[in-house]
C-alpha cells in the first residue's frame, strides 16, 4: 500500500489567487480543475502506511504557521481539505485509518475536512 497526502484548498479563481498571494508557500501549486473551480495544493508527501497518523500530523504541523491565513480565505464557497491518496496493490486487503485526537484537533484548527481517495 502506498499513501500520499497534501493540503488542498478549492474555490473560485479570485479566492485561490488571493490565498496564493497571502500565504505564498514556495512548494504550493495553483491550477484549474475540470469542474472549473481552482485548486491550491501543497507538495504531496509520502505517508508511512504503518503509522499514517504520524505522517498526517507531521504534514499538518509543517503548515500550521499558515493556518490562520488559509482559514481567512475559506468561507462559504472555498473549502480546505487534508487529501489522502491510498493505493492498494491488487492482492492487498484494505485496512482502516486511525487519526489521533491531536491530528483531528489540527484538522479542526485548519478548518479542513479529510478526504481519503482509495484506489486499487
MMTF fields as JSON, N, C-alpha, C and O atoms, coordinates in Angstrom:
{
  "mmtfVersion": "1.0.0",
  "mmtfProducer": "UNKNOWN",
  "numBonds": 479,
  "numAtoms": 480,
  "numGroups": 120,
  "numChains": 1,
  "numModels": 1,
  "chainsPerModel": [1],
  "groupsPerChain": [120],
  "chainIdList": ["A"],
  "bondAtomList": [4, 2, 8, 6, 12, 10, 16, 14, 20, 18, 24, 22, 28, 26, 32, 30, 36, 34, 40, 38, 44, 42, 48, 46, 52, 50, 56, 54, 60, 58, 64, 62, 68, 66, 72, 70, 76, 74, 80, 78, 84, 82, 88, 86, 92, 90, 96, 94, 100, 98, 104, 102, 108, 106, 112, 110, 116, 114, 120, 118, 124, 122, 128, 126, 132, 130, 136, 134, 140, 138, 144, 142, 148, 146, 152, 150, 156, 154, 160, 158, 164, 162, 168, 166, 172, 170, 176, 174, 180, 178, 184, 182, 188, 186, 192, 190, 196, 194, 200, 198, 204, 202, 208, 206, 212, 210, 216, 214, 220, 218, 224, 222, 228, 226, 232, 230, 236, 234, 240, 238, 244, 242, 248, 246, 252, 250, 256, 254, 260, 258, 264, 262, 268, 266, 272, 270, 276, 274, 280, 278, 284, 282, 288, 286, 292, 290, 296, 294, 300, 298, 304, 302, 308, 306, 312, 310, 316, 314, 320, 318, 324, 322, 328, 326, 332, 330, 336, 334, 340, 338, 344, 342, 348, 346, 352, 350, 356, 354, 360, 358, 364, 362, 368, 366, 372, 370, 376, 374, 380, 378, 384, 382, 388, 386, 392, 390, 396, 394, 400, 398, 404, 402, 408, 406, 412, 410, 416, 414, 420, 418, 424, 422, 428, 426, 432, 430, 436, 434, 440, 438, 444, 442, 448, 446, 452, 450, 456, 454, 460, 458, 464, 462, 468, 466, 472, 470, 476, 474],
  "bondOrderList": [1, 1, 1, 1, 1, 1, 1, 1, 1, 1, 1, 1, 1, 1, 1, 1, 1, 1, 1, 1, 1, 1, 1, 1, 1, 1, 1, 1, 1, 1, 1, 1, 1, 1, 1, 1, 1, 1, 1, 1, 1, 1, 1, 1, 1, 1, 1, 1, 1, 1, 1, 1, 1, 1, 1, 1, 1, 1, 1, 1, 1, 1, 1, 1, 1, 1, 1, 1, 1, 1, 1, 1, 1, 1, 1, 1, 1, 1, 1, 1, 1, 1, 1, 1, 1, 1, 1, 1, 1, 1, 1, 1, 1, 1, 1, 1, 1, 1, 1, 1, 1, 1, 1, 1, 1, 1, 1, 1, 1, 1, 1, 1, 1, 1, 1, 1, 1, 1, 1],
  "groupList": [{"groupName": "UNK", "atomNameList": ["N", "CA", "C", "O"], "elementList": ["N", "C", "C", "O"], "formalChargeList": [0, 0, 0, 0], "bondAtomList": [1, 0, 2, 1, 3, 2], "bondOrderList": [1, 1, 2], "singleLetterCode": "X", "chemCompType": "L-PEPTIDE LINKING"}],
  "groupTypeList": [0, 0, 0, 0, 0, 0, 0, 0, 0, 0, 0, 0, 0, 0, 0, 0, 0, 0, 0, 0, 0, 0, 0, 0, 0, 0, 0, 0, 0, 0, 0, 0, 0, 0, 0, 0, 0, 0, 0, 0, 0, 0, 0, 0, 0, 0, 0, 0, 0, 0, 0, 0, 0, 0, 0, 0, 0, 0, 0, 0, 0, 0, 0, 0, 0, 0, 0, 0, 0, 0, 0, 0, 0, 0, 0, 0, 0, 0, 0, 0, 0, 0, 0, 0, 0, 0, 0, 0, 0, 0, 0, 0, 0, 0, 0, 0, 0, 0, 0, 0, 0, 0, 0, 0, 0, 0, 0, 0, 0, 0, 0, 0, 0, 0, 0, 0, 0, 0, 0, 0],
  "groupIdList": [1, 2, 3, 4, 5, 6, 7, 8, 9, 10, 11, 12, 13, 14, 15, 16, 17, 18, 19, 20, 21, 22, 23, 24, 25, 26, 27, 28, 29, 30, 31, 32, 33, 34, 35, 36, 37, 38, 39, 40, 41, 42, 43, 44, 45, 46, 47, 48, 49, 50, 51, 52, 53, 54, 55, 56, 57, 58, 59, 60, 61, 62, 63, 64, 65, 66, 67, 68, 69, 70, 71, 72, 73, 74, 75, 76, 77, 78, 79, 80, 81, 82, 83, 84, 85, 86, 87, 88, 89, 90, 91, 92, 93, 94, 95, 96, 97, 98, 99, 100, 101, 102, 103, 104, 105, 106, 107, 108, 109, 110, 111, 112, 113, 114, 115, 116, 117, 118, 119, 120],
  "secStructList": [7, 3, 3, 3, 3, 3, 3, 3, 3, 3, 3, 7, 2, 2, 2, 2, 2, 2, 2, 2, 2, 2, 2, 7, 7, 6, 6, 7, 3, 3, 3, 3, 7, 6, 6, 1, 7, 3, 3, 3, 3, 7, 7, 7, 3, 3, 3, 7, 4, 4, 4, 2, 2, 2, 2, 2, 2, 2, 2, 2, 2, 2, 2, 4, 4, 4, 2, 2, 2, 2, 2, 2, 2, 7, 1, 6, 6, 7, 3, 3, 3, 3, 3, 3, 3, 3, 3, 7, 7, 6, 6, 7, 7, 7, 7, 7, 7, 7, 7, 7, 2, 2, 2, 2, 2, 2, 2, 2, 2, 2, 6, 3, 3, 3, 3, 3, 3, 3, 3, 7],
  "xCoordList": [0.846, 0.0, 0.899, 1.918, 0.5, 1.222, 0.27, -0.871, 0.742, -0.098, 0.64, 1.83, -0.113, 0.377, -0.642, -1.832, -0.173, -1.087, -0.639, 0.537, -1.613, -1.339, -2.54, -3.631, -2.32, -3.408, -3.912, -3.131, -5.225, -5.86, -6.929, -7.727, -6.933, -7.965, -8.653, -7.986, -9.968, -10.743, -11.711, -12.455, -11.709, -12.609, -12.543, -12.042, -13.048, -13.037, -11.611, -10.75, -11.379, -10.044, -9.619, -8.481, -10.52, -10.172, -9.769, -8.787, -10.525, -10.214, -8.88, -8.084, -8.652, -7.421, -6.212, -5.159, -6.342, -5.228, -4.926, -3.761, -5.966, -5.767, -5.067, -4.17, -5.485, -4.842, -3.372, -2.507, -3.096, -1.724, -0.874, 0.256, -1.397, -0.652, -0.408, 0.673, -1.399, -1.267, -0.387, 0.43, -0.55, 0.174, 1.562, 2.536, 1.66, 2.94, 3.85, 5.026, 3.298, 4.114, 4.943, 4.398, 6.242, 7.082, 6.796, 7.091, 6.226, 6.0, 4.543, 4.166, 3.722, 2.302, 2.08, 2.818, 1.046, 0.696, -0.76, -1.58, -1.058, -2.419, -2.768, -1.971, -3.986, -4.432, -5.954, -6.606, -6.496, -7.94, -8.301, -7.559, -9.442, -9.913, -10.876, -11.281, -11.234, -12.204, -13.568, -14.347, -13.861, -15.154, -15.165, -16.099, -14.151, -13.995, -13.814, -14.015, -13.436, -13.006, -11.49, -10.846, -10.931, -9.478, -8.97, -9.629, -7.788, -7.191, -5.851, -4.999, -5.676, -4.397, -3.952, -4.679, -2.778, -2.354, -0.885, -0.056, -0.578, 0.801, 1.467, 0.812, 2.745, 3.503, 2.986, 2.699, 2.872, 2.444, 3.609, 4.751, 3.294, 4.326, 3.912, 2.724, 4.888, 4.618, 4.327, 4.962, 3.36, 2.974, 3.227, 2.83, 3.881, 4.147, 2.81, 2.111, 2.457, 1.161, 1.081, -0.017, 2.22, 2.224, 1.905, 1.496, 2.089, 1.781, 1.283, 1.905, 0.156, -0.36, -0.694, -0.551, -1.135, -1.459, -0.244, -0.363, 0.901, 2.119, 2.478, 2.857, 2.366, 2.672, 1.702, 2.109, 0.428, -0.577, -0.406, -0.544, -0.103, 0.133, 1.353, 1.322, 2.416, 3.631, 3.341, 3.842, 2.539, 2.172, 1.409, 1.707, 0.436, -0.353, 0.52, 0.366, 1.422, 2.301, 3.237, 3.567, 3.662, 4.54, 3.861, 4.505, 2.57, 1.85, 1.046, 0.352, 1.132, 0.373, 0.605, -0.347, 1.831, 2.018, 1.156, 0.975, 0.632, -0.16, -1.662, -2.449, -2.068, -3.483, -4.368, -5.428, -3.962, -4.841, -5.007, -6.103, -3.961, -4.077, -4.964, -5.749, -4.841, -5.68, -7.136, -8.025, -7.377, -8.759, -9.415, -10.624, -8.627, -9.174, -9.769, -10.629, -9.311, -9.798, -10.848, -11.448, -11.073, -12.026, -13.345, -13.448, -14.334, -15.679, -16.669, -16.286, -17.889, -18.965, -18.631, -19.119, -17.811, -17.554, -16.104, -15.693, -15.339, -13.958, -13.768, -14.099, -13.236, -13.116, -11.679, -10.922, -11.311, -9.986, -10.122, -11.097, -9.129, -9.118, -7.716, -6.72, -7.657, -6.451, -6.707, -7.507, -6.036, -6.228, -5.284, -4.084, -5.834, -5.067, -5.371, -6.531, -4.333, -4.486, -3.879, -2.685, -4.712, -4.282, -4.39, -5.462, -3.271, -3.253, -2.861, -1.77, -3.784, -3.551, -3.059, -3.437, -2.215, -1.81, -2.985, -3.819, -3.078, -4.225, -4.477, -5.627, -3.436, -3.621, -3.724, -3.813, -3.713, -3.787, -5.221, -6.094, -5.446, -6.751, -6.758, -5.751, -7.881, -7.966, -7.819, -8.161, -7.295, -7.142, -7.849, -8.181, -8.069, -8.701, -7.725, -6.528, -8.262, -7.463, -7.71, -8.856, -6.633, -6.739, -6.188, -5.099, -6.94, -6.467, -6.525, -7.554, -5.414, -5.351, -6.138, -6.482, -6.408, -7.105, -6.29, -6.867, -4.961, -4.119, -4.251, -4.342, -4.264, -4.413, -5.791, -5.914, -6.816, -8.169, -8.247, -8.908, -7.587, -7.556, -6.868, -7.32, -5.79, -5.108, -6.001, -6.035, -6.725, -7.682, -8.73, -9.079, -9.214, -10.211, -9.635, -10.296, -8.413, -7.752, -7.614, -7.782, -7.313, -7.218, -8.599, -8.741, -9.608, -10.954, -11.102, -11.826, -10.407, -10.354, -11.108, -11.248, -11.586, -12.168, -11.07, -10.046, -11.289, -10.374, -11.025, -12.177, -10.289, -10.764, -9.78, -8.637, -10.201, -9.343, -9.807, -10.825, -9.066, -9.354, -8.576, -7.353, -9.294, -8.698, -8.767, -9.811, -7.632, -7.53, -6.921, -6.188, -7.24, -6.623, -5.882, -5.276],
  "yCoordList": [-1.165, 0.0, 1.238, 1.287, 2.223, 3.484, 4.608, 4.645, 5.532, 6.652, 7.972, 8.106, 8.944, 10.301, 11.249, 10.939, 12.404, 13.381, 14.795, 15.05, 15.709, 17.121, 17.932, 17.397, 19.231, 20.14, 20.756, 21.18, 20.801, 21.291, 22.32, 22.11, 23.431, 24.448, 24.554, 24.677, 24.507, 24.52, 25.691, 25.851, 26.521, 27.667, 28.379, 27.837, 29.583, 30.381, 30.845, 30.849, 31.23, 31.682, 32.883, 32.941, 33.831, 35.028, 34.666, 35.196, 33.763, 33.359, 32.606, 32.825, 31.735, 30.939, 31.823, 31.649, 32.755, 33.677, 34.557, 34.803, 35.031, 35.836, 35.016, 35.511, 33.761, 32.867, 32.68, 32.761, 32.434, 32.234, 33.465, 33.327, 34.649, 35.876, 36.076, 36.513, 35.76, 35.963, 34.917, 35.248, 33.667, 32.581, 32.408, 32.233, 32.457, 32.425, 31.257, 31.453, 30.056, 28.875, 28.532, 28.448, 28.334, 28.07, 26.737, 26.578, 25.773, 24.449, 24.199, 23.062, 25.245, 25.087, 25.38, 26.145, 24.751, 24.974, 25.406, 25.122, 26.097, 26.553, 26.068, 26.193, 25.505, 25.091, 25.014, 24.88, 25.102, 24.975, 23.499, 22.695, 23.145, 21.759, 21.567, 22.534, 20.326, 20.025, 20.624, 20.899, 20.829, 21.377, 22.913, 23.544, 23.492, 24.947, 25.667, 26.878, 24.915, 25.522, 25.593, 25.012, 26.305, 26.42, 25.694, 25.65, 25.128, 24.259, 24.841, 25.164, 24.968, 25.362, 24.167, 23.722, 23.643, 22.472, 22.525, 23.036, 21.973, 21.888, 20.7, 19.898, 20.615, 19.49, 18.19, 18.137, 17.162, 15.849, 15.17, 15.217, 14.539, 13.831, 12.374, 12.063, 11.499, 10.088, 9.928, 10.56, 9.074, 8.799, 7.324, 6.469, 7.032, 5.647, 4.975, 5.385, 3.961, 3.3, 2.55, 2.233, 2.262, 1.582, 2.546, 2.111, 3.85, 4.864, 6.119, 7.18, 5.98, 7.096, 8.307, 9.439, 8.101, 9.233, 10.128, 11.351, 9.55, 10.33, 11.155, 12.319, 10.572, 11.29, 12.422, 13.503, 12.182, 13.227, 14.355, 15.529, 13.995, 15.003, 15.852, 17.074, 15.219, 15.945, 16.923, 18.047, 16.504, 17.39, 18.604, 19.737, 18.37, 19.475, 20.408, 21.627, 19.858, 20.696, 21.536, 22.666, 20.987, 21.744, 23.022, 24.065, 22.941, 24.095, 24.858, 25.82, 24.441, 25.103, 26.616, 27.349, 27.117, 28.569, 29.336, 30.546, 28.64, 29.277, 29.07, 29.57, 28.338, 28.006, 29.242, 29.267, 30.259, 31.434, 32.139, 32.612, 32.226, 32.852, 32.018, 32.568, 30.693, 29.817, 29.942, 30.088, 29.884, 29.987, 31.3, 31.348, 32.367, 33.674, 33.671, 34.493, 32.751, 32.663, 31.572, 31.477, 30.755, 29.653, 30.037, 30.135, 30.249, 30.534, 29.844, 28.892, 30.258, 29.586, 28.906, 27.807, 29.531, 28.945, 28.487, 28.198, 28.418, 27.949, 26.919, 27.18, 25.752, 24.649, 24.176, 24.18, 23.769, 23.211, 21.712, 21.256, 20.96, 19.503, 19.033, 19.608, 17.997, 17.205, 16.027, 15.145, 16.014, 14.966, 13.807, 14.001, 12.617, 11.393, 10.496, 10.214, 10.057, 9.151, 7.816, 7.721, 6.796, 5.473, 4.537, 4.389, 3.91, 2.993, 1.603, 1.389, 0.667, -0.72, -1.505, -1.227, -2.483, -3.428, -4.37, -4.546, -4.982, -5.841, -6.96, -7.35, -7.48, -8.596, -8.147, -8.994, -6.854, -6.346, -6.158, -5.766, -6.448, -6.176, -4.769, -4.323, -4.061, -2.717, -2.756, -3.741, -1.642, -1.502, -0.236, 0.635, -0.153, 1.028, 2.184, 2.043, 3.321, 4.527, 5.057, 5.266, 5.273, 5.808, 7.224, 7.478, 8.157, 9.514, 9.804, 9.591, 10.291, 10.62, 11.9, 12.653, 12.119, 13.342, 14.575, 15.596, 14.493, 15.628, 15.94, 17.107, 14.923, 15.137, 15.704, 16.611, 15.184, 15.711, 17.16, 17.979, 17.481, 18.852, 19.787, 20.913, 19.327, 20.13, 20.341, 21.43, 19.291, 19.432, 20.493, 21.322, 20.455, 21.424, 22.831, 23.784, 22.961, 24.27, 24.843, 26.046, 23.998, 24.429, 24.686, 25.467, 24.034, 24.14, 23.256, 23.587, 22.125, 21.249, 19.949, 19.47, 19.398, 18.065, 17.082, 17.48, 15.812, 14.753, 14.062, 13.635, 13.95, 13.246, 12.132, 12.403, 10.884, 9.725, 9.057, 8.366, 9.26, 8.617, 7.31, 7.301, 6.204, 4.882, 4.267, 4.286, 3.721, 3.112, 1.722, 1.423, 0.9, -0.43, -0.517, -1.546],
  "zCoordList": [0.0, 0.0, 0.0, 0.689, -0.779, -0.864, -0.481, -0.941, 0.369, 0.803, 0.555, 0.839, 0.012, -0.162, 0.448, 0.506, 0.904, 1.489, 1.143, 0.883, 1.148, 0.925, 1.39, 1.582, 1.566, 1.909, 0.62, -0.233, 0.491, -0.737, -0.376, 0.537, -1.104, -0.957, -2.313, -3.34, -2.32, -3.556, -3.524, -2.557, -4.583, -4.639, -5.978, -6.963, -5.997, -7.232, -7.531, -6.652, -8.767, -9.145, -8.299, -7.832, -8.104, -7.328, -5.9, -5.382, -5.258, -3.882, -3.812, -2.899, -4.765, -4.752, -5.053, -4.439, -5.974, -6.268, -5.053, -4.741, -4.368, -3.16, -2.077, -1.396, -1.924, -0.97, -1.318, -0.446, -2.574, -3.032, -2.708, -2.241, -2.947, -2.677, -1.184, -0.789, -0.352, 1.093, 1.763, 2.623, 1.376, 2.039, 1.444, 2.176, 0.126, -0.592, -0.191, 0.119, -0.2, 0.075, -1.159, -2.26, -0.996, -2.167, -2.85, -4.035, -2.122, -2.704, -3.081, -3.366, -3.085, -3.43, -4.915, -5.537, -5.459, -6.86, -6.969, -6.095, -8.061, -8.357, -9.753, -10.683, -9.896, -11.227, -11.255, -10.219, -12.444, -12.625, -12.687, -13.251, -12.106, -12.14, -13.313, -13.959, -13.575, -14.628, -14.319, -15.231, -13.035, -12.618, -12.661, -12.167, -13.239, -13.381, -12.052, -11.955, -11.04, -9.783, -9.813, -10.687, -8.86, -8.788, -7.559, -6.521, -7.7, -6.714, -6.275, -7.103, -4.961, -4.367, -3.548, -2.659, -3.829, -3.079, -2.726, -3.479, -1.536, -1.098, -1.795, -2.462, -1.624, -2.165, -1.548, -0.352, -2.355, -1.871, -1.166, -1.624, -0.044, 0.721, 0.886, 0.977, 0.923, 1.202, 2.683, 3.528, 2.985, 4.362, 4.625, 3.834, 5.727, 6.11, 6.423, 7.35, 5.668, 5.854, 7.185, 7.644, 7.806, 9.097, 10.247, 11.323, 10.023, 11.035, 10.323, 10.395, 9.637, 8.838, 9.69, 9.226, 10.923, 11.783, 11.987, 11.913, 12.238, 12.473, 11.235, 11.363, 10.044, 8.814, 8.537, 8.11, 8.776, 8.563, 9.569, 9.225, 10.814, 11.847, 11.487, 11.638, 11.018, 10.627, 9.488, 9.495, 8.513, 7.407, 7.927, 7.549, 8.787, 9.338, 10.183, 10.107, 10.975, 11.789, 10.935, 11.295, 9.808, 8.899, 8.409, 8.295, 8.121, 7.577, 8.628, 8.299, 9.874, 10.939, 11.017, 11.286, 10.793, 10.838, 9.82, 9.951, 8.819, 7.771, 7.943, 7.139, 8.981, 9.172, 9.236, 8.611, 9.97, 10.108, 8.775, 8.47, 7.974, 6.65, 5.731, 4.958, 5.811, 4.995, 5.426, 4.587, 6.718, 7.225, 6.842, 6.612, 6.771, 6.409, 5.001, 4.684, 4.164, 2.781, 2.587, 1.516, 3.599, 3.475, 4.132, 5.355, 3.302, 3.797, 2.885, 2.206, 2.831, 2.123, 0.81, 0.548, -0.023, -1.345, -1.538, -2.662, -0.466, -0.522, 0.591, 1.747, 0.238, 1.191, 1.325, 0.355, 2.531, 2.811, 3.072, 3.669, 2.614, 2.78, 3.138, 2.699, 3.927, 4.033, 3.109, 3.423, 1.987, 0.982, 1.268, 1.46, 1.293, 1.463, 0.277, -0.021, -0.388, -1.536, -1.13, -0.845, -1.107, -0.7, -1.906, -2.493, -2.266, -3.408, -2.925, -2.396, -3.123, -2.745, -3.951, -5.089, -3.683, -4.709, -4.962, -4.074, -6.147, -6.453, -5.438, -5.235, -4.801, -3.867, -2.405, -1.516, -2.14, -0.769, -0.313, -1.087, 0.969, 1.562, 2.14, 2.691, 2.023, 2.595, 4.119, 4.774, 4.661, 6.104, 6.563, 5.759, 7.84, 8.407, 8.525, 8.275, 8.911, 9.086, 10.494, 10.891, 11.247, 12.598, 12.623, 12.108, 13.225, 13.448, 14.938, 15.58, 15.487, 16.906, 17.188, 16.278, 18.457, 18.86, 18.457, 18.085, 18.525, 18.143, 16.653, 16.273, 15.817, 14.376, 14.062, 13.238, 14.705, 14.49, 14.956, 14.317, 16.049, 16.542, 15.538, 15.331, 14.923, 13.898, 12.681, 12.109, 12.288, 11.18, 11.512, 10.671, 12.727, 13.165, 13.188, 12.777, 13.664, 13.693, 12.285, 12.082, 11.331, 9.934, 9.343, 8.402, 9.893, 9.331, 8.111, 7.172, 8.132, 6.964, 7.189, 8.314, 6.091, 6.066, 5.661, 5.106, 5.938, 5.491, 4.306, 4.386, 3.206, 2.022, 1.723, 1.355, 1.874, 1.62, 0.341, 0.33, -0.734, -2.019, -2.072, -1.93, -2.277, -2.252, -3.65, -4.302, -4.094, -5.411, -5.288, -4.346, -6.245, -6.325, -7.621, -7.918]
}
